PDB file of C-alpha atoms and ligand atoms in Angstrom:
ATOM      1  CA  MET A   1     -29.136-128.123 -18.279  1.00 74.00           C
ATOM      2  CA  SER A   2     -28.252-124.495 -17.546  1.00 88.00           C
ATOM      3  CA  ASP A   3     -24.755-124.392 -19.041  1.00 97.00           C
ATOM      4  CA  TYR A   4     -24.400-125.767 -22.536  1.00 97.00           C
ATOM      5  CA  SER A   5     -23.630-125.146 -26.158  1.00 97.00           C
ATOM      6  CA  GLN A   6     -25.811-126.594 -28.870  1.00 96.00           C
ATOM      7  CA  ARG A   7     -25.256-126.865 -32.603  1.00 96.00           C
ATOM      8  CA  PHE A   8     -27.949-126.688 -35.261  1.00 97.00           C
ATOM      9  CA  LEU A   9     -27.953-127.164 -38.997  1.00 95.00           C
ATOM     10  CA  PHE A  10     -30.354-125.907 -41.615  1.00 93.00           C
ATOM     11  CA  ASP A  11     -31.531-128.640 -43.952  1.00 90.00           C
ATOM     12  CA  ASP A  12     -30.824-127.964 -47.615  1.00 87.00           C
ATOM     13  CA  THR A  13     -28.540-124.984 -46.950  1.00 94.00           C
ATOM     14  CA  ASP A  14     -24.849-124.643 -46.128  1.00 95.00           C
ATOM     15  CA  ILE A  15     -25.353-122.796 -42.864  1.00 96.00           C
ATOM     16  CA  ARG A  16     -24.629-123.943 -39.345  1.00 95.00           C
ATOM     17  CA  GLY A  17     -25.441-122.352 -36.045  1.00 97.00           C
ATOM     18  CA  GLU A  18     -24.413-122.609 -32.438  1.00 97.00           C
ATOM     19  CA  ILE A  19     -26.146-121.415 -29.281  1.00 98.00           C
ATOM     20  CA  VAL A  20     -24.506-121.057 -25.877  1.00 98.00           C
ATOM     21  CA  GLN A  21     -26.018-120.364 -22.475  1.00 98.00           C
ATOM     22  CA  LEU A  22     -23.997-120.001 -19.287  1.00 98.00           C
ATOM     23  CA  GLU A  23     -25.111-119.596 -15.715  1.00 98.00           C
ATOM     24  CA  ALA A  24     -23.282-121.622 -13.026  1.00 98.00           C
ATOM     25  CA  SER A  25     -20.049-121.637 -15.040  1.00 98.00           C
ATOM     26  CA  TYR A  26     -20.260-117.854 -15.548  1.00 98.00           C
ATOM     27  CA  GLN A  27     -20.996-117.362 -11.841  1.00 97.00           C
ATOM     28  CA  GLY A  28     -18.016-119.588 -11.010  1.00 96.00           C
ATOM     29  CA  VAL A  29     -15.709-117.431 -13.138  1.00 97.00           C
ATOM     30  CA  VAL A  30     -16.790-114.103 -11.606  1.00 96.00           C
ATOM     31  CA  ALA A  31     -17.195-115.337  -7.998  1.00 94.00           C
ATOM     32  CA  ASP A  32     -14.719-113.835  -5.514  1.00 89.00           C
ATOM     33  CA  HIS A  33     -13.553-111.122  -7.928  1.00 93.00           C
ATOM     34  CA  GLN A  34     -15.979-108.305  -7.028  1.00 93.00           C
ATOM     35  CA  TYR A  35     -15.989-107.044 -10.594  1.00 96.00           C
ATOM     36  CA  PRO A  36     -17.998-103.918 -11.346  1.00 96.00           C
ATOM     37  CA  SER A  37     -21.250-104.979 -12.965  1.00 96.00           C
ATOM     38  CA  ALA A  38     -20.276-103.790 -16.493  1.00 97.00           C
ATOM     39  CA  VAL A  39     -16.970-105.681 -16.278  1.00 97.00           C
ATOM     40  CA  ALA A  40     -18.706-108.903 -15.249  1.00 97.00           C
ATOM     41  CA  ARG A  41     -21.109-108.538 -18.189  1.00 97.00           C
ATOM     42  CA  LEU A  42     -18.236-107.949 -20.615  1.00 97.00           C
ATOM     43  CA  LEU A  43     -16.464-111.024 -19.255  1.00 98.00           C
ATOM     44  CA  GLY A  44     -19.729-112.960 -19.734  1.00 98.00           C
ATOM     45  CA  GLU A  45     -19.701-111.996 -23.408  1.00 98.00           C
ATOM     46  CA  PHE A  46     -16.073-113.068 -23.755  1.00 98.00           C
ATOM     47  CA  LEU A  47     -16.862-116.427 -22.140  1.00 98.00           C
ATOM     48  CA  SER A  48     -19.859-116.985 -24.433  1.00 98.00           C
ATOM     49  CA  ALA A  49     -17.792-116.064 -27.495  1.00 98.00           C
ATOM     50  CA  SER A  50     -14.978-118.408 -26.472  1.00 97.00           C
ATOM     51  CA  VAL A  51     -17.469-121.281 -26.295  1.00 97.00           C
ATOM     52  CA  LEU A  52     -19.078-120.406 -29.651  1.00 96.00           C
ATOM     53  CA  LEU A  53     -15.699-120.232 -31.380  1.00 94.00           C
ATOM     54  CA  GLY A  54     -14.210-123.117 -29.411  1.00 91.00           C
ATOM     55  CA  SER A  55     -17.091-125.359 -30.475  1.00 85.00           C
ATOM     56  CA  THR A  56     -15.466-125.683 -33.898  1.00 76.00           C
ATOM     57  CA  ILE A  57     -12.249-127.137 -32.458  1.00 77.00           C
ATOM     58  CA  LYS A  58     -12.247-130.867 -32.951  1.00 75.00           C
ATOM     59  CA  PHE A  59      -8.879-131.696 -31.435  1.00 78.00           C
ATOM     60  CA  ASP A  60      -7.700-131.752 -27.830  1.00 86.00           C
ATOM     61  CA  GLY A  61      -6.805-128.152 -27.144  1.00 92.00           C
ATOM     62  CA  ARG A  62      -8.120-124.737 -26.186  1.00 94.00           C
ATOM     63  CA  LEU A  63      -9.230-121.448 -27.658  1.00 96.00           C
ATOM     64  CA  VAL A  64      -8.267-118.246 -25.879  1.00 96.00           C
ATOM     65  CA  LEU A  65      -9.677-114.765 -26.514  1.00 97.00           C
ATOM     66  CA  GLN A  66      -7.614-111.961 -25.056  1.00 98.00           C
ATOM     67  CA  ALA A  67      -8.252-108.229 -25.382  1.00 97.00           C
ATOM     68  CA  ARG A  68      -5.724-105.556 -24.476  1.00 96.00           C
ATOM     69  CA  GLY A  69      -6.474-101.897 -25.000  1.00 94.00           C
ATOM     70  CA  ASP A  70      -5.805 -98.456 -23.595  1.00 94.00           C
ATOM     71  CA  GLY A  71      -9.189 -98.311 -21.819  1.00 93.00           C
ATOM     72  CA  GLU A  72     -10.019 -98.819 -18.159  1.00 94.00           C
ATOM     73  CA  LEU A  73      -9.278-102.536 -18.162  1.00 95.00           C
ATOM     74  CA  ASN A  74      -5.744-103.802 -18.586  1.00 93.00           C
ATOM     75  CA  VAL A  75      -6.806-107.110 -20.060  1.00 96.00           C
ATOM     76  CA  VAL A  76      -9.763-109.455 -20.498  1.00 97.00           C
ATOM     77  CA  VAL A  77      -9.160-113.154 -21.118  1.00 97.00           C
ATOM     78  CA  ALA A  78     -11.591-116.005 -21.719  1.00 98.00           C
ATOM     79  CA  GLU A  79     -10.646-119.569 -22.480  1.00 97.00           C
ATOM     80  CA  CYS A  80     -12.633-122.596 -23.636  1.00 96.00           C
ATOM     81  CA  ARG A  81     -11.174-126.080 -23.802  1.00 94.00           C
ATOM     82  CA  HIS A  82     -12.389-128.846 -26.078  1.00 92.00           C
ATOM     83  CA  ASP A  83     -14.086-130.633 -23.175  1.00 92.00           C
ATOM     84  CA  GLY A  84     -16.342-127.605 -22.570  1.00 94.00           C
ATOM     85  CA  SER A  85     -14.508-126.229 -19.557  1.00 96.00           C
ATOM     86  CA  ILE A  86     -14.101-122.464 -19.397  1.00 97.00           C
ATOM     87  CA  ARG A  87     -12.222-119.916 -17.321  1.00 97.00           C
ATOM     88  CA  GLY A  88     -11.642-116.202 -17.617  1.00 98.00           C
ATOM     89  CA  ILE A  89     -10.442-113.065 -15.915  1.00 97.00           C
ATOM     90  CA  ALA A  90     -10.509-109.277 -16.216  1.00 97.00           C
ATOM     91  CA  ARG A  91      -7.644-107.207 -14.853  1.00 95.00           C
ATOM     92  CA  LEU A  92      -8.816-103.784 -13.796  1.00 93.00           C
ATOM     93  CA  GLY A  93      -6.929-100.507 -14.081  1.00 88.00           C
ATOM     94  CA  GLU A  94      -6.991 -97.894 -11.322  1.00 87.00           C
ATOM     95  CA  THR A  95     -10.520 -96.625 -11.855  1.00 87.00           C
ATOM     96  CA  VAL A  96     -13.208 -98.488 -13.689  1.00 88.00           C
ATOM     97  CA  ASP A  97     -16.575 -96.862 -14.235  1.00 90.00           C
ATOM     98  CA  GLY A  98     -17.069 -97.334 -17.965  1.00 89.00           C
ATOM     99  CA  GLN A  99     -20.275 -99.060 -18.965  1.00 91.00           C
ATOM    100  CA  ASP A 100     -19.534-100.356 -22.418  1.00 93.00           C
ATOM    101  CA  PHE A 101     -17.014-102.154 -24.580  1.00 95.00           C
ATOM    102  CA  ALA A 102     -15.413 -98.945 -25.923  1.00 93.00           C
ATOM    103  CA  ALA A 103     -14.916 -97.303 -22.531  1.00 93.00           C
ATOM    104  CA  LEU A 104     -13.717-100.486 -20.835  1.00 96.00           C
ATOM    105  CA  LEU A 105     -11.272-101.594 -23.517  1.00 96.00           C
ATOM    106  CA  GLY A 106     -10.464 -98.474 -25.565  1.00 94.00           C
ATOM    107  CA  GLU A 107      -8.258 -98.939 -28.594  1.00 95.00           C
ATOM    108  CA  GLY A 108      -6.150-102.039 -28.835  1.00 96.00           C
ATOM    109  CA  THR A 109      -6.075-105.583 -30.040  1.00 97.00           C
ATOM    110  CA  LEU A 110      -8.116-108.739 -29.702  1.00 97.00           C
ATOM    111  CA  VAL A 111      -5.959-111.854 -29.923  1.00 97.00           C
ATOM    112  CA  MET A 112      -7.493-115.219 -30.677  1.00 95.00           C
ATOM    113  CA  THR A 113      -5.229-118.162 -29.916  1.00 95.00           C
ATOM    114  CA  VAL A 114      -5.967-121.746 -30.879  1.00 94.00           C
ATOM    115  CA  GLU A 115      -3.671-124.023 -28.957  1.00 92.00           C
ATOM    116  CA  PRO A 116      -3.669-127.774 -29.561  1.00 91.00           C
ATOM    117  CA  ALA A 117      -2.515-129.942 -26.641  1.00 85.00           C
ATOM    118  CA  VAL A 118       0.170-131.264 -28.965  1.00 87.00           C
ATOM    119  CA  GLY A 119       1.645-129.175 -31.768  1.00 89.00           C
ATOM    120  CA  LYS A 120       1.928-125.558 -32.702  1.00 92.00           C
ATOM    121  CA  SER A 121      -0.588-122.949 -31.645  1.00 92.00           C
ATOM    122  CA  TYR A 122      -1.634-120.150 -33.931  1.00 90.00           C
ATOM    123  CA  GLN A 123      -2.786-116.619 -33.233  1.00 94.00           C
ATOM    124  CA  SER A 124      -4.991-114.167 -35.064  1.00 92.00           C
ATOM    125  CA  LEU A 125      -5.023-110.476 -34.241  1.00 94.00           C
ATOM    126  CA  VAL A 126      -7.840-108.065 -34.888  1.00 94.00           C
ATOM    127  CA  PRO A 127      -8.265-104.433 -33.798  1.00 95.00           C
ATOM    128  CA  LEU A 128     -10.787-103.637 -31.056  1.00 96.00           C
ATOM    129  CA  THR A 129     -13.296-102.100 -33.377  1.00 87.00           C
ATOM    130  CA  GLY A 130     -17.003-101.658 -33.977  1.00 90.00           C
ATOM    131  CA  GLY A 131     -17.996-100.992 -30.373  1.00 93.00           C
ATOM    132  CA  SER A 132     -18.675-104.596 -29.373  1.00 96.00           C
ATOM    133  CA  LEU A 133     -16.981-107.952 -29.081  1.00 97.00           C
ATOM    134  CA  ALA A 134     -19.405-109.418 -31.627  1.00 97.00           C
ATOM    135  CA  ALA A 135     -18.465-106.687 -34.146  1.00 96.00           C
ATOM    136  CA  CYS A 136     -14.734-107.345 -33.570  1.00 95.00           C
ATOM    137  CA  LEU A 137     -15.158-111.052 -34.181  1.00 95.00           C
ATOM    138  CA  GLU A 138     -17.279-110.513 -37.280  1.00 93.00           C
ATOM    139  CA  TYR A 139     -14.559-108.201 -38.603  1.00 93.00           C
ATOM    140  CA  TYR A 140     -12.029-110.960 -37.960  1.00 91.00           C
ATOM    141  CA  PHE A 141     -14.032-113.474 -39.988  1.00 90.00           C
ATOM    142  CA  GLN A 142     -14.491-110.924 -42.773  1.00 88.00           C
ATOM    143  CA  GLN A 143     -10.757-110.316 -42.955  1.00 87.00           C
ATOM    144  CA  SER A 144      -9.296-113.736 -42.453  1.00 81.00           C
ATOM    145  CA  GLU A 145     -11.687-116.338 -43.717  1.00 68.00           C
ATOM    146  CA  GLN A 146     -14.128-116.548 -46.545  1.00 67.00           C
ATOM    147  CA  LEU A 147     -16.828-117.914 -44.258  1.00 82.00           C
ATOM    148  CA  MET A 148     -19.586-115.412 -43.558  1.00 90.00           C
ATOM    149  CA  THR A 149     -20.143-115.346 -39.801  1.00 93.00           C
ATOM    150  CA  LYS A 150     -22.550-113.431 -37.566  1.00 96.00           C
ATOM    151  CA  ILE A 151     -22.442-113.399 -33.784  1.00 97.00           C
ATOM    152  CA  TRP A 152     -24.909-112.125 -31.177  1.00 98.00           C
ATOM    153  CA  LEU A 153     -23.801-111.928 -27.523  1.00 98.00           C
ATOM    154  CA  SER A 154     -25.583-110.985 -24.341  1.00 98.00           C
ATOM    155  CA  ALA A 155     -24.932-111.032 -20.594  1.00 98.00           C
ATOM    156  CA  ASP A 156     -26.557-109.732 -17.444  1.00 96.00           C
ATOM    157  CA  ASN A 157     -25.033-110.320 -14.049  1.00 93.00           C
ATOM    158  CA  HIS A 158     -26.542-113.791 -13.720  1.00 96.00           C
ATOM    159  CA  ARG A 159     -26.343-115.334 -17.143  1.00 97.00           C
ATOM    160  CA  ALA A 160     -24.462-115.025 -20.401  1.00 98.00           C
ATOM    161  CA  GLY A 161     -25.393-116.315 -23.826  1.00 98.00           C
ATOM    162  CA  GLY A 162     -24.748-116.122 -27.502  1.00 98.00           C
ATOM    163  CA  LEU A 163     -25.741-117.190 -30.977  1.00 98.00           C
ATOM    164  CA  LEU A 164     -23.507-117.787 -33.982  1.00 97.00           C
ATOM    165  CA  LEU A 165     -24.427-118.317 -37.610  1.00 97.00           C
ATOM    166  CA  GLN A 166     -21.789-119.402 -40.087  1.00 94.00           C
ATOM    167  CA  GLN A 167     -21.946-120.105 -43.762  1.00 93.00           C
ATOM    168  CA  LEU A 168     -20.280-123.415 -44.596  1.00 92.00           C
ATOM    169  CA  PRO A 169     -18.232-124.168 -47.707  1.00 91.00           C
ATOM    170  CA  ARG A 170     -20.345-124.934 -50.779  1.00 90.00           C
ATOM    171  CA  GLN A 171     -21.701-128.437 -50.457  1.00 92.00           C
ATOM    172  CA  LEU A 172     -25.475-128.588 -50.815  1.00 93.00           C
ATOM    173  CA  VAL A 173     -26.220-125.333 -52.611  1.00 93.00           C
ATOM    174  CA  MET A 174     -24.125-124.526 -55.664  1.00 93.00           C
ATOM    175  CA  ASP A 175     -25.903-121.406 -56.938  1.00 95.00           C
ATOM    176  CA  PRO A 176     -24.070-118.339 -55.493  1.00 93.00           C
ATOM    177  CA  GLU A 177     -27.206-116.191 -55.541  1.00 95.00           C
ATOM    178  CA  ALA A 178     -29.212-118.810 -53.679  1.00 95.00           C
ATOM    179  CA  ARG A 179     -26.421-119.039 -51.097  1.00 94.00           C
ATOM    180  CA  VAL A 180     -26.522-115.283 -50.526  1.00 94.00           C
ATOM    181  CA  ARG A 181     -30.329-115.304 -50.330  1.00 96.00           C
ATOM    182  CA  GLN A 182     -30.381-118.142 -47.769  1.00 95.00           C
ATOM    183  CA  TRP A 183     -27.669-116.512 -45.686  1.00 96.00           C
ATOM    184  CA  GLU A 184     -29.412-113.129 -45.610  1.00 96.00           C
ATOM    185  CA  HIS A 185     -32.707-114.771 -44.720  1.00 96.00           C
ATOM    186  CA  ALA A 186     -31.165-116.666 -41.785  1.00 96.00           C
ATOM    187  CA  VAL A 187     -29.395-113.503 -40.543  1.00 97.00           C
ATOM    188  CA  ILE A 188     -32.466-111.241 -40.831  1.00 97.00           C
ATOM    189  CA  LEU A 189     -34.455-113.680 -38.696  1.00 97.00           C
ATOM    190  CA  ALA A 190     -31.653-114.066 -36.131  1.00 97.00           C
ATOM    191  CA  ASP A 191     -31.359-110.274 -35.964  1.00 97.00           C
ATOM    192  CA  THR A 192     -34.834-110.155 -34.392  1.00 97.00           C
ATOM    193  CA  THR A 193     -33.439-111.882 -31.279  1.00 97.00           C
ATOM    194  CA  ARG A 194     -33.627-109.584 -28.278  1.00 96.00           C
ATOM    195  CA  PRO A 195     -30.607-109.675 -25.909  1.00 96.00           C
ATOM    196  CA  GLU A 196     -32.727-111.048 -23.056  1.00 96.00           C
ATOM    197  CA  GLU A 197     -33.989-113.900 -25.259  1.00 97.00           C
ATOM    198  CA  LEU A 198     -30.419-115.177 -25.548  1.00 97.00           C
ATOM    199  CA  LEU A 199     -30.453-115.501 -21.759  1.00 97.00           C
ATOM    200  CA  ASP A 200     -34.053-116.457 -20.991  1.00 94.00           C
ATOM    201  CA  LEU A 201     -35.091-118.886 -23.726  1.00 95.00           C
ATOM    202  CA  ALA A 202     -33.856-122.450 -24.010  1.00 94.00           C
ATOM    203  CA  ALA A 203     -32.008-123.028 -27.281  1.00 95.00           C
ATOM    204  CA  GLU A 204     -34.798-125.095 -28.799  1.00 93.00           C
ATOM    205  CA  THR A 205     -37.436-122.509 -27.851  1.00 95.00           C
ATOM    206  CA  LEU A 206     -35.388-119.700 -29.366  1.00 96.00           C
ATOM    207  CA  LEU A 207     -34.848-121.677 -32.570  1.00 96.00           C
ATOM    208  CA  GLN A 208     -38.537-122.461 -32.744  1.00 96.00           C
ATOM    209  CA  ARG A 209     -39.299-118.750 -32.385  1.00 95.00           C
ATOM    210  CA  LEU A 210     -36.736-117.713 -35.051  1.00 96.00           C
ATOM    211  CA  TYR A 211     -36.956-120.530 -37.542  1.00 96.00           C
ATOM    212  CA  ALA A 212     -40.393-122.110 -37.124  1.00 93.00           C
ATOM    213  CA  ALA A 213     -40.770-122.246 -40.904  1.00 91.00           C
ATOM    214  CA  GLU A 214     -37.290-123.626 -41.637  1.00 90.00           C
ATOM    215  CA  PRO A 215     -36.334-127.283 -41.429  1.00 91.00           C
ATOM    216  CA  ILE A 216     -33.472-127.376 -38.936  1.00 94.00           C
ATOM    217  CA  ARG A 217     -31.767-130.179 -37.108  1.00 94.00           C
ATOM    218  CA  VAL A 218     -30.705-129.503 -33.533  1.00 95.00           C
ATOM    219  CA  GLN A 219     -27.916-131.624 -32.144  1.00 95.00           C
ATOM    220  CA  SER A 220     -27.753-132.661 -28.511  1.00 95.00           C
ATOM    221  CA  PRO A 221     -26.321-130.060 -26.147  1.00 95.00           C
ATOM    222  CA  SER A 222     -22.749-130.244 -24.830  1.00 95.00           C
ATOM    223  CA  PRO A 223     -22.242-129.239 -21.203  1.00 96.00           C
ATOM    224  CA  VAL A 224     -20.060-126.253 -20.265  1.00 97.00           C
ATOM    225  CA  VAL A 225     -18.400-126.026 -16.841  1.00 97.00           C
ATOM    226  CA  PHE A 226     -16.095-123.660 -15.014  1.00 97.00           C
ATOM    227  CA  SER A 227     -12.872-125.513 -14.423  1.00 96.00           C
ATOM    228  CA  CYS A 228      -9.362-124.141 -14.194  1.00 94.00           C
ATOM    229  CA  SER A 229      -6.485-125.656 -16.130  1.00 88.00           C
ATOM    230  CA  CYS A 230      -3.836-124.529 -13.654  1.00 93.00           C
ATOM    231  CA  SER A 231      -1.515-127.217 -12.271  1.00 93.00           C
ATOM    232  CA  VAL A 232       1.469-127.522  -9.999  1.00 94.00           C
ATOM    233  CA  THR A 233       3.777-128.078 -12.994  1.00 92.00           C
ATOM    234  CA  ARG A 234       2.507-125.023 -14.896  1.00 91.00           C
ATOM    235  CA  THR A 235       2.771-122.877 -11.781  1.00 93.00           C
ATOM    236  CA  ALA A 236       6.317-124.100 -11.098  1.00 93.00           C
ATOM    237  CA  ASN A 237       7.259-123.275 -14.685  1.00 91.00           C
ATOM    238  CA  ALA A 238       5.773-119.790 -14.311  1.00 90.00           C
ATOM    239  CA  LEU A 239       7.813-119.284 -11.132  1.00 92.00           C
ATOM    240  CA  VAL A 240      10.995-120.293 -12.920  1.00 91.00           C
ATOM    241  CA  LEU A 241      10.294-117.711 -15.628  1.00 91.00           C
ATOM    242  CA  LEU A 242      11.122-115.045 -13.031  1.00 89.00           C
ATOM    243  CA  GLY A 243      14.777-116.009 -13.492  1.00 91.00           C
ATOM    244  CA  LYS A 244      17.199-117.946 -11.330  1.00 89.00           C
ATOM    245  CA  ASP A 245      18.444-114.921  -9.351  1.00 92.00           C
ATOM    246  CA  GLU A 246      14.931-113.764  -8.538  1.00 92.00           C
ATOM    247  CA  VAL A 247      13.836-117.257  -7.428  1.00 92.00           C
ATOM    248  CA  ASP A 248      16.994-117.645  -5.310  1.00 91.00           C
ATOM    249  CA  SER A 249      16.348-114.366  -3.565  1.00 93.00           C
ATOM    250  CA  LEU A 250      12.695-115.308  -2.921  1.00 92.00           C
ATOM    251  CA  PHE A 251      13.741-118.500  -1.141  1.00 93.00           C
ATOM    252  CA  THR A 252      16.373-116.586   0.814  1.00 93.00           C
ATOM    253  CA  GLU A 253      13.684-114.236   2.101  1.00 92.00           C
ATOM    254  CA  MET A 254      11.115-116.929   2.909  1.00 92.00           C
ATOM    255  CA  PRO A 255      11.129-120.707   3.240  1.00 91.00           C
ATOM    256  CA  GLU A 256       7.973-121.102   1.182  1.00 94.00           C
ATOM    257  CA  VAL A 257       6.838-119.212  -1.915  1.00 94.00           C
ATOM    258  CA  VAL A 258       3.084-119.023  -2.524  1.00 94.00           C
ATOM    259  CA  MET A 259       1.844-118.587  -6.093  1.00 93.00           C
ATOM    260  CA  GLY A 260      -1.890-117.946  -6.445  1.00 92.00           C
ATOM    261  CA  CYS A 261      -3.818-118.764  -9.615  1.00 94.00           C
ATOM    262  CA  GLU A 262      -5.657-115.583 -10.580  1.00 91.00           C
ATOM    263  CA  PHE A 263      -8.304-117.541 -12.494  1.00 94.00           C
ATOM    264  CA  CYS A 264      -9.495-119.826  -9.684  1.00 93.00           C
ATOM    265  CA  GLY A 265      -7.780-118.491  -6.580  1.00 91.00           C
ATOM    266  CA  LYS A 266      -5.970-121.731  -5.809  1.00 94.00           C
ATOM    267  CA  ASP A 267      -2.654-121.343  -3.951  1.00 95.00           C
ATOM    268  CA  TYR A 268       0.430-123.334  -4.897  1.00 96.00           C
ATOM    269  CA  ARG A 269       3.158-123.515  -2.259  1.00 96.00           C
ATOM    270  CA  PHE A 270       6.764-124.302  -3.059  1.00 95.00           C
ATOM    271  CA  THR A 271       9.843-124.828  -0.957  1.00 94.00           C
ATOM    272  CA  ARG A 272      13.187-124.817  -2.695  1.00 92.00           C
ATOM    273  CA  ALA A 273      13.193-128.627  -2.542  1.00 92.00           C
ATOM    274  CA  SER A 274       9.605-129.156  -3.722  1.00 93.00           C
ATOM    275  CA  LEU A 275      10.102-126.747  -6.640  1.00 93.00           C
ATOM    276  CA  ALA A 276      13.160-128.696  -7.776  1.00 91.00           C
ATOM    277  CA  GLU A 277      11.196-131.929  -7.461  1.00 91.00           C
ATOM    278  CA  VAL A 278       8.269-130.657  -9.568  1.00 90.00           C
ATOM    279  CA  LEU A 279      10.575-129.314 -12.261  1.00 87.00           C
ATOM    280  CA  LEU A 280      12.488-132.564 -12.410  1.00 86.00           C
ATOM    281  CA  ALA A 281       9.270-134.610 -12.656  1.00 84.00           C
ATOM    282  CA  GLY A 282       8.050-132.265 -15.403  1.00 73.00           C
ATOM    283  CA  GLU A 283      11.036-133.192 -17.534  1.00 63.00           C
ATOM    284  CA  VAL A 284      10.256-136.908 -17.566  1.00 52.00           C
ATOM    285  CA  PRO A 285       8.653-137.791 -20.916  1.00 49.00           C
ATOM    286  CA  HIS A 286       5.141-139.298 -20.628  1.00 43.00           C
TER     287      HIS A 286
HETATM  288 ZN1  LIG B 301      -6.461-122.031 -11.448  1.00 57.89          ZN
END
């Protein structure tokens, strides 16, 4: 399997880990966009991070990471749904030749949204800081939760990958000093991972290399695929958001309005009548 996330647990410690590797799904996201190489790699890191963080969501829903700064990119978005499907996009400014996180994104905000299929979504905001997406996310966990979390991300133009370690609430180990010792030990070993190992080594091989002396349990991998969540109803609703006057004038100018999905490139075509039909159908309770 080339696209998957895989959880592992250390026996006798309250630490969990997650590994993600993306290839076809990452290629699917960047295909047809002609992103500069550094932008594609940054998007690869966002996609990997969305899977690592999304892997903790147990309900039907999605996790979205969105960065907006004053750098060369207007926005970067990556989304992972609970079924392992991902999508993402980078919107470029006028000139893009930056090679790293700081130049591409500048100063701004990273927004993490967790959106259940039913119920209220919640958002967390964190400044674009520390010179990498991993540093931003670690800062978020430091600020907002008591769970120690470390993230390593990597991407070339073919593959993207990542590793997450997270301390779990006290359950097996009660001694605070032992908890700190175990956590630091796990992190020091994970810190020896080279970026290319996150891309080249299968999860089990990497874990064997890092934690040969530790008893760990590796769960079975979950597949990750590129799949867009756009739909005719969502697109119709987005069209309506332009306002009644604007929509009226569009249909006066042309018989058919085409709305393209910027994530997957799919075109949705509406006539005045078909738009009304979709909106009406959308109002019927399931
Ligand atoms: Zn789409």
